[in-house]
PDB file of C-alpha atoms (C1' of nucleotides) in Angstrom:
ATOM      1  CA  UNK A   1      85.820  77.224 104.176  1.00 63.00           C
ATOM      2  CA  UNK A   2      87.234  79.645 106.175  1.00 76.00           C
ATOM      3  CA  UNK A   3      85.735  81.104 109.743  1.00 84.00           C
ATOM      4  CA  UNK A   4      86.512  85.141 110.782  1.00 93.00           C
ATOM      5  CA  UNK A   5      86.572  86.242 113.995  1.00 95.00           C
ATOM      6  CA  UNK A   6      84.265  89.174 115.181  1.00 96.00           C
ATOM      7  CA  UNK A   7      84.220  90.190 118.666  1.00 97.00           C
ATOM      8  CA  UNK A   8      80.938  90.562 120.249  1.00 97.00           C
ATOM      9  CA  UNK A   9      79.563  93.248 120.289  1.00 96.00           C
ATOM     10  CA  UNK A  10      79.987  94.401 123.687  1.00 95.00           C
ATOM     11  CA  UNK A  11      83.555  92.622 123.508  1.00 95.00           C
ATOM     12  CA  UNK A  12      84.304  95.552 121.987  1.00 96.00           C
ATOM     13  CA  UNK A  13      87.574  97.591 123.730  1.00 96.00           C
ATOM     14  CA  UNK A  14      87.505 100.900 123.708  1.00 97.00           C
ATOM     15  CA  UNK A  15      91.126 101.600 123.213  1.00 97.00           C
ATOM     16  CA  UNK A  16      92.188  99.405 120.654  1.00 97.00           C
ATOM     17  CA  UNK A  17      89.179 100.751 118.986  1.00 98.00           C
ATOM     18  CA  UNK A  18      91.126 103.910 118.261  1.00 98.00           C
ATOM     19  CA  UNK A  19      93.957 102.152 118.104  1.00 98.00           C
ATOM     20  CA  UNK A  20      92.960 100.347 115.529  1.00 98.00           C
ATOM     21  CA  UNK A  21      92.347 104.101 114.043  1.00 98.00           C
ATOM     22  CA  UNK A  22      95.166 105.671 114.947  1.00 98.00           C
ATOM     23  CA  UNK A  23      97.308 104.066 111.820  1.00 97.00           C
ATOM     24  CA  UNK A  24      96.017 106.159 108.564  1.00 96.00           C
ATOM     25  CA  UNK A  25      96.427 103.234 106.259  1.00 97.00           C
ATOM     26  CA  UNK A  26      93.507 102.110 108.412  1.00 97.00           C
ATOM     27  CA  UNK A  27      91.583 105.703 109.029  1.00 97.00           C
ATOM     28  CA  UNK A  28      91.352 105.211 105.277  1.00 96.00           C
ATOM     29  CA  UNK A  29      90.407 102.415 104.318  1.00 97.00           C
ATOM     30  CA  UNK A  30      87.786 103.363 107.676  1.00 97.00           C
ATOM     31  CA  UNK A  31      87.163 106.104 105.798  1.00 97.00           C
ATOM     32  CA  UNK A  32      86.696 104.821 102.363  1.00 96.00           C
ATOM     33  CA  UNK A  33      83.673 102.419 103.233  1.00 97.00           C
ATOM     34  CA  UNK A  34      82.194 104.737 104.909  1.00 97.00           C
ATOM     35  CA  UNK A  35      82.357 106.433 101.908  1.00 95.00           C
ATOM     36  CA  UNK A  36      81.740 104.084  99.702  1.00 95.00           C
ATOM     37  CA  UNK A  37      79.584 100.736 101.600  1.00 96.00           C
ATOM     38  CA  UNK A  38      80.435  97.452 101.261  1.00 97.00           C
ATOM     39  CA  UNK A  39      83.435  96.628  98.799  1.00 95.00           C
ATOM     40  CA  UNK A  40      85.849  93.692  98.109  1.00 96.00           C
ATOM     41  CA  UNK A  41      89.249  94.127  99.554  1.00 95.00           C
ATOM     42  CA  UNK A  42      90.653  94.795  96.352  1.00 93.00           C
ATOM     43  CA  UNK A  43      88.470  97.337  95.250  1.00 95.00           C
ATOM     44  CA  UNK A  44      91.185  99.528  98.441  1.00 95.00           C
ATOM     45  CA  UNK A  45      93.029 101.769  96.547  1.00 91.00           C
ATOM     46  CA  UNK A  46      96.139 101.617  99.215  1.00 93.00           C
ATOM     47  CA  UNK A  47      99.694 102.493  98.086  1.00 93.00           C
ATOM     48  CA  UNK A  48     100.646  98.756  99.879  1.00 95.00           C
ATOM     49  CA  UNK A  49     101.321  95.114  98.997  1.00 96.00           C
ATOM     50  CA  UNK A  50      98.810  93.277  99.610  1.00 96.00           C
ATOM     51  CA  UNK A  51      99.947  90.970 102.728  1.00 97.00           C
ATOM     52  CA  UNK A  52      99.774  94.083 104.693  1.00 97.00           C
ATOM     53  CA  UNK A  53      96.702  95.217 102.904  1.00 98.00           C
ATOM     54  CA  UNK A  54      95.549  91.877 104.931  1.00 97.00           C
ATOM     55  CA  UNK A  55      96.474  92.428 108.231  1.00 97.00           C
ATOM     56  CA  UNK A  56      95.040  96.003 107.848  1.00 98.00           C
ATOM     57  CA  UNK A  57      91.881  94.167 107.784  1.00 98.00           C
ATOM     58  CA  UNK A  58      92.197  91.664 110.392  1.00 98.00           C
ATOM     59  CA  UNK A  59      93.227  94.158 112.557  1.00 98.00           C
ATOM     60  CA  UNK A  60      90.132  96.545 111.409  1.00 98.00           C
ATOM     61  CA  UNK A  61      88.246  93.097 112.222  1.00 98.00           C
ATOM     62  CA  UNK A  62      89.371  91.655 114.950  1.00 97.00           C
ATOM     63  CA  UNK A  63      88.850  95.609 117.303  1.00 98.00           C
ATOM     64  CA  UNK A  64      85.050  94.891 115.543  1.00 98.00           C
ATOM     65  CA  UNK A  65      84.898  97.760 113.713  1.00 98.00           C
ATOM     66  CA  UNK A  66      84.913  96.156 110.246  1.00 98.00           C
ATOM     67  CA  UNK A  67      82.671  93.149 109.547  1.00 97.00           C
ATOM     68  CA  UNK A  68      84.147  90.517 106.811  1.00 97.00           C
ATOM     69  CA  UNK A  69      81.840  88.417 104.810  1.00 96.00           C
ATOM     70  CA  UNK A  70      82.989  85.535 102.632  1.00 95.00           C
ATOM     71  CA  UNK A  71      81.604  85.906  99.127  1.00 94.00           C
ATOM     72  CA  UNK A  72      83.843  83.268  96.473  1.00 93.00           C
ATOM     73  CA  UNK A  73      86.804  85.119  96.740  1.00 94.00           C
ATOM     74  CA  UNK A  74      86.006  87.773  97.534  1.00 96.00           C
ATOM     75  CA  UNK A  75      86.600  89.178 100.933  1.00 97.00           C
ATOM     76  CA  UNK A  76      83.728  91.466 101.512  1.00 97.00           C
ATOM     77  CA  UNK A  77      84.244  94.274 104.001  1.00 98.00           C
ATOM     78  CA  UNK A  78      81.427  96.784 106.617  1.00 98.00           C
ATOM     79  CA  UNK A  79      81.774  98.871 108.807  1.00 98.00           C
ATOM     80  CA  UNK A  80      79.237  97.938 112.137  1.00 98.00           C
ATOM     81  CA  UNK A  81      78.144 100.815 112.563  1.00 98.00           C
ATOM     82  CA  UNK A  82      74.744 100.011 114.809  1.00 98.00           C
ATOM     83  CA  UNK A  83      77.296  97.470 116.983  1.00 97.00           C
ATOM     84  CA  UNK A  84      79.640 100.518 117.538  1.00 97.00           C
ATOM     85  CA  UNK A  85      77.023 103.198 118.656  1.00 97.00           C
ATOM     86  CA  UNK A  86      75.438 100.964 120.620  1.00 96.00           C
ATOM     87  CA  UNK A  87      78.487 100.314 121.929  1.00 96.00           C
ATOM     88  CA  UNK A  88      80.546 104.285 122.411  1.00 97.00           C
ATOM     89  CA  UNK A  89      77.412 105.938 121.286  1.00 97.00           C
ATOM     90  CA  UNK A  90      78.972 108.586 118.374  1.00 97.00           C
ATOM     91  CA  UNK A  91      82.648 107.862 118.295  1.00 98.00           C
ATOM     92  CA  UNK A  92      82.856 106.627 115.477  1.00 98.00           C
ATOM     93  CA  UNK A  93      80.563 108.979 113.356  1.00 97.00           C
ATOM     94  CA  UNK A  94      82.474 111.550 115.717  1.00 98.00           C
ATOM     95  CA  UNK A  95      86.071 110.290 114.529  1.00 98.00           C
ATOM     96  CA  UNK A  96      85.259 110.034 111.106  1.00 97.00           C
ATOM     97  CA  UNK A  97      83.895 113.440 110.629  1.00 96.00           C
ATOM     98  CA  UNK A  98      86.952 115.083 112.098  1.00 96.00           C
ATOM     99  CA  UNK A  99      88.634 112.628 109.746  1.00 95.00           C
ATOM    100  CA  UNK A 100      86.861 114.232 106.445  1.00 89.00           C
ATOM    101  CA  UNK A 101      87.995 118.026 108.130  1.00 81.00           C
ATOM    102  CA  UNK A 102      91.753 117.232 108.063  1.00 75.00           C
ATOM    103  CA  UNK A 103      93.194 114.331 108.023  1.00 69.00           C
ATOM    104  CA  UNK A 104      91.517 112.890 104.494  1.00 64.00           C
ATOM    105  CA  UNK A 105      91.949 115.715 103.013  1.00 53.00           C
ATOM    106  CA  UNK A 106      95.605 116.374 103.062  1.00 47.00           C
ATOM    107  CA  UNK A 107      97.345 112.715 103.119  1.00 42.00           C
ATOM    108  CA  UNK A 108      97.568 109.489 101.588  1.00 39.00           C
TER     109      UNK A 108
ATOM    110  CA  UNK B   1     113.670 126.164 133.038  1.00 64.00           C
ATOM    111  CA  UNK B   2     112.448 123.926 130.703  1.00 76.00           C
ATOM    112  CA  UNK B   3     110.225 125.158 128.288  1.00 84.00           C
ATOM    113  CA  UNK B   4     107.569 121.944 127.607  1.00 93.00           C
ATOM    114  CA  UNK B   5     106.994 122.293 123.402  1.00 95.00           C
ATOM    115  CA  UNK B   6     103.136 122.357 122.556  1.00 96.00           C
ATOM    116  CA  UNK B   7     101.924 121.730 119.229  1.00 97.00           C
ATOM    117  CA  UNK B   8     100.050 124.807 118.316  1.00 96.00           C
ATOM    118  CA  UNK B   9      95.237 123.514 118.012  1.00 96.00           C
ATOM    119  CA  UNK B  10      96.134 123.474 114.925  1.00 95.00           C
ATOM    120  CA  UNK B  11      98.694 121.061 114.175  1.00 95.00           C
ATOM    121  CA  UNK B  12      97.377 118.414 116.335  1.00 96.00           C
ATOM    122  CA  UNK B  13      97.058 115.601 114.575  1.00 96.00           C
ATOM    123  CA  UNK B  14      94.353 112.974 114.813  1.00 97.00           C
ATOM    124  CA  UNK B  15      96.257 110.027 114.872  1.00 97.00           C
ATOM    125  CA  UNK B  16      98.205 111.265 117.721  1.00 97.00           C
ATOM    126  CA  UNK B  17      95.746 112.288 119.309  1.00 98.00           C
ATOM    127  CA  UNK B  18      93.947 108.166 119.049  1.00 98.00           C
ATOM    128  CA  UNK B  19      97.239 106.287 119.484  1.00 98.00           C
ATOM    129  CA  UNK B  20      97.596 108.719 122.734  1.00 98.00           C
ATOM    130  CA  UNK B  21      94.079 107.929 123.758  1.00 98.00           C
ATOM    131  CA  UNK B  22      94.388 104.193 122.851  1.00 98.00           C
ATOM    132  CA  UNK B  23      97.060 102.752 126.072  1.00 97.00           C
ATOM    133  CA  UNK B  24      95.222 101.549 129.186  1.00 96.00           C
ATOM    134  CA  UNK B  25      96.877 103.704 131.150  1.00 96.00           C
ATOM    135  CA  UNK B  26      97.580 107.401 128.675  1.00 97.00           C
ATOM    136  CA  UNK B  27      93.349 106.859 129.260  1.00 97.00           C
ATOM    137  CA  UNK B  28      93.502 105.945 131.781  1.00 96.00           C
ATOM    138  CA  UNK B  29      95.299 109.764 133.923  1.00 97.00           C
ATOM    139  CA  UNK B  30      92.793 112.084 130.724  1.00 97.00           C
ATOM    140  CA  UNK B  31      90.348 110.502 132.786  1.00 97.00           C
ATOM    141  CA  UNK B  32      91.369 111.839 136.146  1.00 96.00           C
ATOM    142  CA  UNK B  33      92.216 114.614 134.977  1.00 97.00           C
ATOM    143  CA  UNK B  34      88.259 115.108 132.979  1.00 96.00           C
ATOM    144  CA  UNK B  35      87.269 114.055 137.187  1.00 95.00           C
ATOM    145  CA  UNK B  36      88.990 115.959 138.669  1.00 95.00           C
ATOM    146  CA  UNK B  37      91.145 118.829 136.237  1.00 95.00           C
ATOM    147  CA  UNK B  38      94.569 120.304 136.336  1.00 97.00           C
ATOM    148  CA  UNK B  39      97.106 118.383 138.477  1.00 95.00           C
ATOM    149  CA  UNK B  40     100.120 117.613 139.566  1.00 96.00           C
ATOM    150  CA  UNK B  41     101.992 114.346 138.389  1.00 95.00           C
ATOM    151  CA  UNK B  42     102.534 113.683 141.624  1.00 93.00           C
ATOM    152  CA  UNK B  43      99.028 113.173 142.483  1.00 94.00           C
ATOM    153  CA  UNK B  44      98.266 110.885 140.269  1.00 95.00           C
ATOM    154  CA  UNK B  45      97.875 106.998 141.412  1.00 91.00           C
ATOM    155  CA  UNK B  46      98.811 104.959 139.066  1.00 93.00           C
ATOM    156  CA  UNK B  47     100.998 101.121 139.560  1.00 93.00           C
ATOM    157  CA  UNK B  48     103.340 102.852 137.350  1.00 95.00           C
ATOM    158  CA  UNK B  49     107.451 104.123 137.492  1.00 96.00           C
ATOM    159  CA  UNK B  50     107.931 107.743 137.845  1.00 96.00           C
ATOM    160  CA  UNK B  51     109.903 107.338 134.088  1.00 97.00           C
ATOM    161  CA  UNK B  52     107.530 105.462 132.854  1.00 97.00           C
ATOM    162  CA  UNK B  53     104.568 108.652 133.709  1.00 97.00           C
ATOM    163  CA  UNK B  54     106.453 111.099 132.639  1.00 97.00           C
ATOM    164  CA  UNK B  55     107.312 109.862 129.004  1.00 97.00           C
ATOM    165  CA  UNK B  56     102.646 108.880 129.179  1.00 98.00           C
ATOM    166  CA  UNK B  57     102.402 112.863 130.572  1.00 98.00           C
ATOM    167  CA  UNK B  58     104.645 113.639 127.245  1.00 98.00           C
ATOM    168  CA  UNK B  59     103.505 111.813 124.489  1.00 98.00           C
ATOM    169  CA  UNK B  60      99.895 113.453 126.176  1.00 98.00           C
ATOM    170  CA  UNK B  61     101.560 116.660 125.750  1.00 98.00           C
ATOM    171  CA  UNK B  62     103.228 116.325 122.261  1.00 97.00           C
ATOM    172  CA  UNK B  63     100.334 114.126 121.301  1.00 98.00           C
ATOM    173  CA  UNK B  64      98.151 117.538 121.969  1.00 98.00           C
ATOM    174  CA  UNK B  65      95.706 116.396 124.720  1.00 98.00           C
ATOM    175  CA  UNK B  66      97.577 118.334 127.628  1.00 98.00           C
ATOM    176  CA  UNK B  67      99.454 120.964 128.988  1.00 97.00           C
ATOM    177  CA  UNK B  68     101.739 121.383 131.245  1.00 97.00           C
ATOM    178  CA  UNK B  69     102.621 123.836 133.935  1.00 96.00           C
ATOM    179  CA  UNK B  70     105.778 123.930 135.914  1.00 96.00           C
ATOM    180  CA  UNK B  71     105.524 126.283 138.722  1.00 94.00           C
ATOM    181  CA  UNK B  72     107.791 124.980 141.493  1.00 93.00           C
ATOM    182  CA  UNK B  73     109.132 121.505 141.105  1.00 94.00           C
ATOM    183  CA  UNK B  74     106.041 120.825 140.092  1.00 95.00           C
ATOM    184  CA  UNK B  75     104.572 120.275 136.766  1.00 97.00           C
ATOM    185  CA  UNK B  76     100.425 120.452 136.506  1.00 97.00           C
ATOM    186  CA  UNK B  77      98.285 118.385 133.848  1.00 98.00           C
ATOM    187  CA  UNK B  78      95.676 119.845 131.997  1.00 98.00           C
ATOM    188  CA  UNK B  79      93.394 119.107 128.650  1.00 98.00           C
ATOM    189  CA  UNK B  80      93.379 120.973 126.377  1.00 98.00           C
ATOM    190  CA  UNK B  81      89.388 120.472 126.536  1.00 98.00           C
ATOM    191  CA  UNK B  82      88.780 124.259 124.013  1.00 97.00           C
ATOM    192  CA  UNK B  83      91.527 123.373 121.526  1.00 97.00           C
ATOM    193  CA  UNK B  84      90.646 120.127 120.711  1.00 97.00           C
ATOM    194  CA  UNK B  85      86.932 120.884 120.763  1.00 97.00           C
ATOM    195  CA  UNK B  86      87.249 123.395 118.110  1.00 96.00           C
ATOM    196  CA  UNK B  87      89.941 121.292 116.343  1.00 96.00           C
ATOM    197  CA  UNK B  88      87.826 117.880 116.513  1.00 97.00           C
ATOM    198  CA  UNK B  89      85.383 118.262 117.088  1.00 97.00           C
ATOM    199  CA  UNK B  90      82.353 116.596 120.804  1.00 97.00           C
ATOM    200  CA  UNK B  91      85.906 114.182 120.116  1.00 98.00           C
ATOM    201  CA  UNK B  92      87.573 113.852 123.387  1.00 98.00           C
ATOM    202  CA  UNK B  93      84.308 113.937 125.527  1.00 97.00           C
ATOM    203  CA  UNK B  94      82.772 111.451 122.923  1.00 97.00           C
ATOM    204  CA  UNK B  95      85.538 108.784 124.440  1.00 98.00           C
ATOM    205  CA  UNK B  96      85.845 110.268 127.462  1.00 97.00           C
ATOM    206  CA  UNK B  97      81.936 108.892 127.630  1.00 96.00           C
ATOM    207  CA  UNK B  98      83.085 106.010 126.132  1.00 96.00           C
ATOM    208  CA  UNK B  99      85.473 105.650 128.249  1.00 95.00           C
ATOM    209  CA  UNK B 100      82.883 106.672 131.626  1.00 89.00           C
ATOM    210  CA  UNK B 101      80.701 103.781 130.626  1.00 80.00           C
ATOM    211  CA  UNK B 102      83.162 101.015 130.018  1.00 75.00           C
ATOM    212  CA  UNK B 103      86.550 100.863 129.866  1.00 69.00           C
ATOM    213  CA  UNK B 104      87.190 103.249 133.965  1.00 65.00           C
ATOM    214  CA  UNK B 105      84.986 100.152 135.377  1.00 54.00           C
ATOM    215  CA  UNK B 106      86.767  97.288 134.358  1.00 46.00           C
ATOM    216  CA  UNK B 107      89.945  97.256 134.794  1.00 41.00           C
ATOM    217  CA  UNK B 108      92.982  99.277 136.015  1.00 39.00           C
TER     218      UNK B 108
ATOM    219  C1'  DT C   1     123.772 125.521 152.228  1.00 60.59           C
ATOM    220  C1'  DC C   2     122.703 120.548 152.938  1.00 60.59           C
ATOM    221  C1'  DT C   3     118.190 118.408 151.656  1.00 60.59           C
ATOM    222  C1'  DA C   4     113.928 117.181 150.479  1.00 60.59           C
ATOM    223  C1'  DT C   5     111.235 116.792 146.323  1.00 60.59           C
ATOM    224  C1'  DT C   6     109.407 116.494 141.801  1.00 60.59           C
ATOM    225  C1'  DG C   7     109.433 115.073 137.610  1.00 60.59           C
ATOM    226  C1'  DT C   8     112.688 114.512 132.644  1.00 60.59           C
ATOM    227  C1'  DT C   9     116.665 111.804 130.806  1.00 60.59           C
ATOM    228  C1'  DC C  10     119.424 107.793 129.844  1.00 60.59           C
ATOM    229  C1'  DG C  11     120.013 103.474 128.388  1.00 60.59           C
ATOM    230  C1'  DA C  12     118.634  98.620 128.151  1.00 60.59           C
ATOM    231  C1'  DT C  13     115.372  95.371 127.398  1.00 60.59           C
ATOM    232  C1'  DA C  14     111.707  93.429 125.362  1.00 60.59           C
ATOM    233  C1'  DA C  15     107.022  93.318 122.905  1.00 60.59           C
ATOM    234  C1'  DC C  16     105.039  94.445 119.449  1.00 60.59           C
ATOM    235  C1'  DA C  17     103.235  96.204 114.917  1.00 60.59           C
ATOM    236  C1'  DA C  18     104.320  97.497 109.951  1.00 60.59           C
ATOM    237  C1'  DT C  19     105.972  96.290 106.362  1.00 60.59           C
ATOM    238  C1'  DC C  20     107.010  93.656 102.058  1.00 60.59           C
ATOM    239  C1'  DG C  21     107.430  89.699  99.457  1.00 60.59           C
ATOM    240  C1'  DA C  22     107.566  84.228  98.743  1.00 60.59           C
ATOM    241  C1'  DA C  23     104.468  79.896  99.462  1.00 60.59           C
ATOM    242  C1'  DC C  24     100.118  78.585 100.220  1.00 60.59           C
ATOM    243  C1'  DT C  25      95.137  78.700  99.916  1.00 60.59           C
ATOM    244  C1'  DA C  26      90.364  78.417  98.361  1.00 60.59           C
ATOM    245  C1'  DA C  27      86.729  79.238  95.318  1.00 60.59           C
ATOM    246  C1'  DA C  28      85.128  80.313  89.942  1.00 60.59           C
ATOM    247  C1'  DT C  29      85.810  79.485  85.684  1.00 60.59           C
ATOM    248  C1'  DG C  30      87.949  77.669  80.776  1.00 60.59           C
TER     249       DG C  30
ATOM    250  C1'  DC D   1      92.292  69.455  85.576  1.00 60.59           C
ATOM    251  C1'  DA D   2      94.536  74.020  84.748  1.00 60.59           C
ATOM    252  C1'  DT D   3      94.709  78.961  85.505  1.00 60.59           C
ATOM    253  C1'  DT D   4      92.690  82.498  87.302  1.00 60.59           C
ATOM    254  C1'  DT D   5      91.328  85.385  91.051  1.00 60.59           C
ATOM    255  C1'  DA D   6      91.361  87.145  96.130  1.00 60.59           C
ATOM    256  C1'  DG D   7      93.401  86.817 100.201  1.00 60.59           C
ATOM    257  C1'  DT D   8      95.833  84.710 104.223  1.00 60.59           C
ATOM    258  C1'  DT D   9     100.339  83.311 106.563  1.00 60.59           C
ATOM    259  C1'  DC D  10     104.584  83.119 106.905  1.00 60.59           C
ATOM    260  C1'  DG D  11     109.494  84.681 107.755  1.00 60.59           C
ATOM    261  C1'  DA D  12     113.003  88.794 108.041  1.00 60.59           C
ATOM    262  C1'  DT D  13     113.313  93.182 108.833  1.00 60.59           C
ATOM    263  C1'  DT D  14     112.996  97.411 110.095  1.00 60.59           C
ATOM    264  C1'  DG D  15     111.398 100.458 113.600  1.00 60.59           C
ATOM    265  C1'  DT D  16     108.512 101.747 117.914  1.00 60.59           C
ATOM    266  C1'  DT D  17     106.889 101.475 122.602  1.00 60.59           C
ATOM    267  C1'  DA D  18     106.836 100.661 127.268  1.00 60.59           C
ATOM    268  C1'  DT D  19     109.256  99.959 131.390  1.00 60.59           C
ATOM    269  C1'  DC D  20     112.219  99.896 134.503  1.00 60.59           C
ATOM    270  C1'  DG D  21     116.275 102.065 137.557  1.00 60.59           C
ATOM    271  C1'  DA D  22     119.855 105.205 137.625  1.00 60.59           C
ATOM    272  C1'  DA D  23     121.851 109.268 136.947  1.00 60.59           C
ATOM    273  C1'  DC D  24     120.029 114.235 137.145  1.00 60.59           C
ATOM    274  C1'  DA D  25     118.122 118.900 137.216  1.00 60.59           C
ATOM    275  C1'  DA D  26     115.775 122.462 138.912  1.00 60.59           C
ATOM    276  C1'  DT D  27     113.592 124.854 142.305  1.00 60.59           C
ATOM    277  C1'  DA D  28     111.769 124.663 147.834  1.00 60.59           C
ATOM    278  C1'  DG D  29     112.769 124.929 152.441  1.00 60.59           C
ATOM    279  C1'  DA D  30     115.876 124.070 156.761  1.00 60.59           C
TER     280       DA D  30
END
DNA sequence: TCTATTGTTCGATAACAATCGAACTAAATG
DNA sequence: CATTTAGTTCGATTGTTATCGAACAATAGA
């Protein structure tokens, strides 16, 4: 079984987090997870190839934004809310609030 | 005299803001302006060519993060704190707080 | 008017990123 | 064991970006 790399909470870099969330597709994924909780990759409703989705999930994981848990053939993705809160207080919630009010109501 | 494009407050895009701030050089510039207030481009102490600095300032300006005011031969750069606060409450301060505690004390 | 000063723009380069489809891997299930 | 399901990885393509130096533009000052 594959072991997936996750940065430790204290290794999470601000630049990587901001970069990961600057992509509309990834922000949409994060927004969806924030609303609906942990879910497997196959349940995301985004109009992209599965290899591209895999790439985006990986970017989010390596940035420290999501945790990926393997169960059978499925990969369950959840937000690292507490880790991010400790490292960068209010950052995630503030960005999600901003996304809620603007980005998500217009595009994607 | 050149007229510089600035997006209106309500046109500022979250993705563009996050992207602009994900670059370490640009985050450093914004952090400096936040600490020291408006200043001209020539006062930034960053180890890059002036054409590169010009490019970064432009990226920040077009993202809606800074306002550039021309006075003589100098370009004075300031944060669009209020505009950003209205559009994305707490976003800038939260990111700057995160940068203060981590990024800026380690690198650059 | 000549010369600094300040910054932009241009052209080139090198690195990186988003995207896709095809091939692959691993687990569950018939 | 064969098949389906769920994702990853690879190779290719296309586009973007960070960087530099050189040339340019505009203003201020001698």
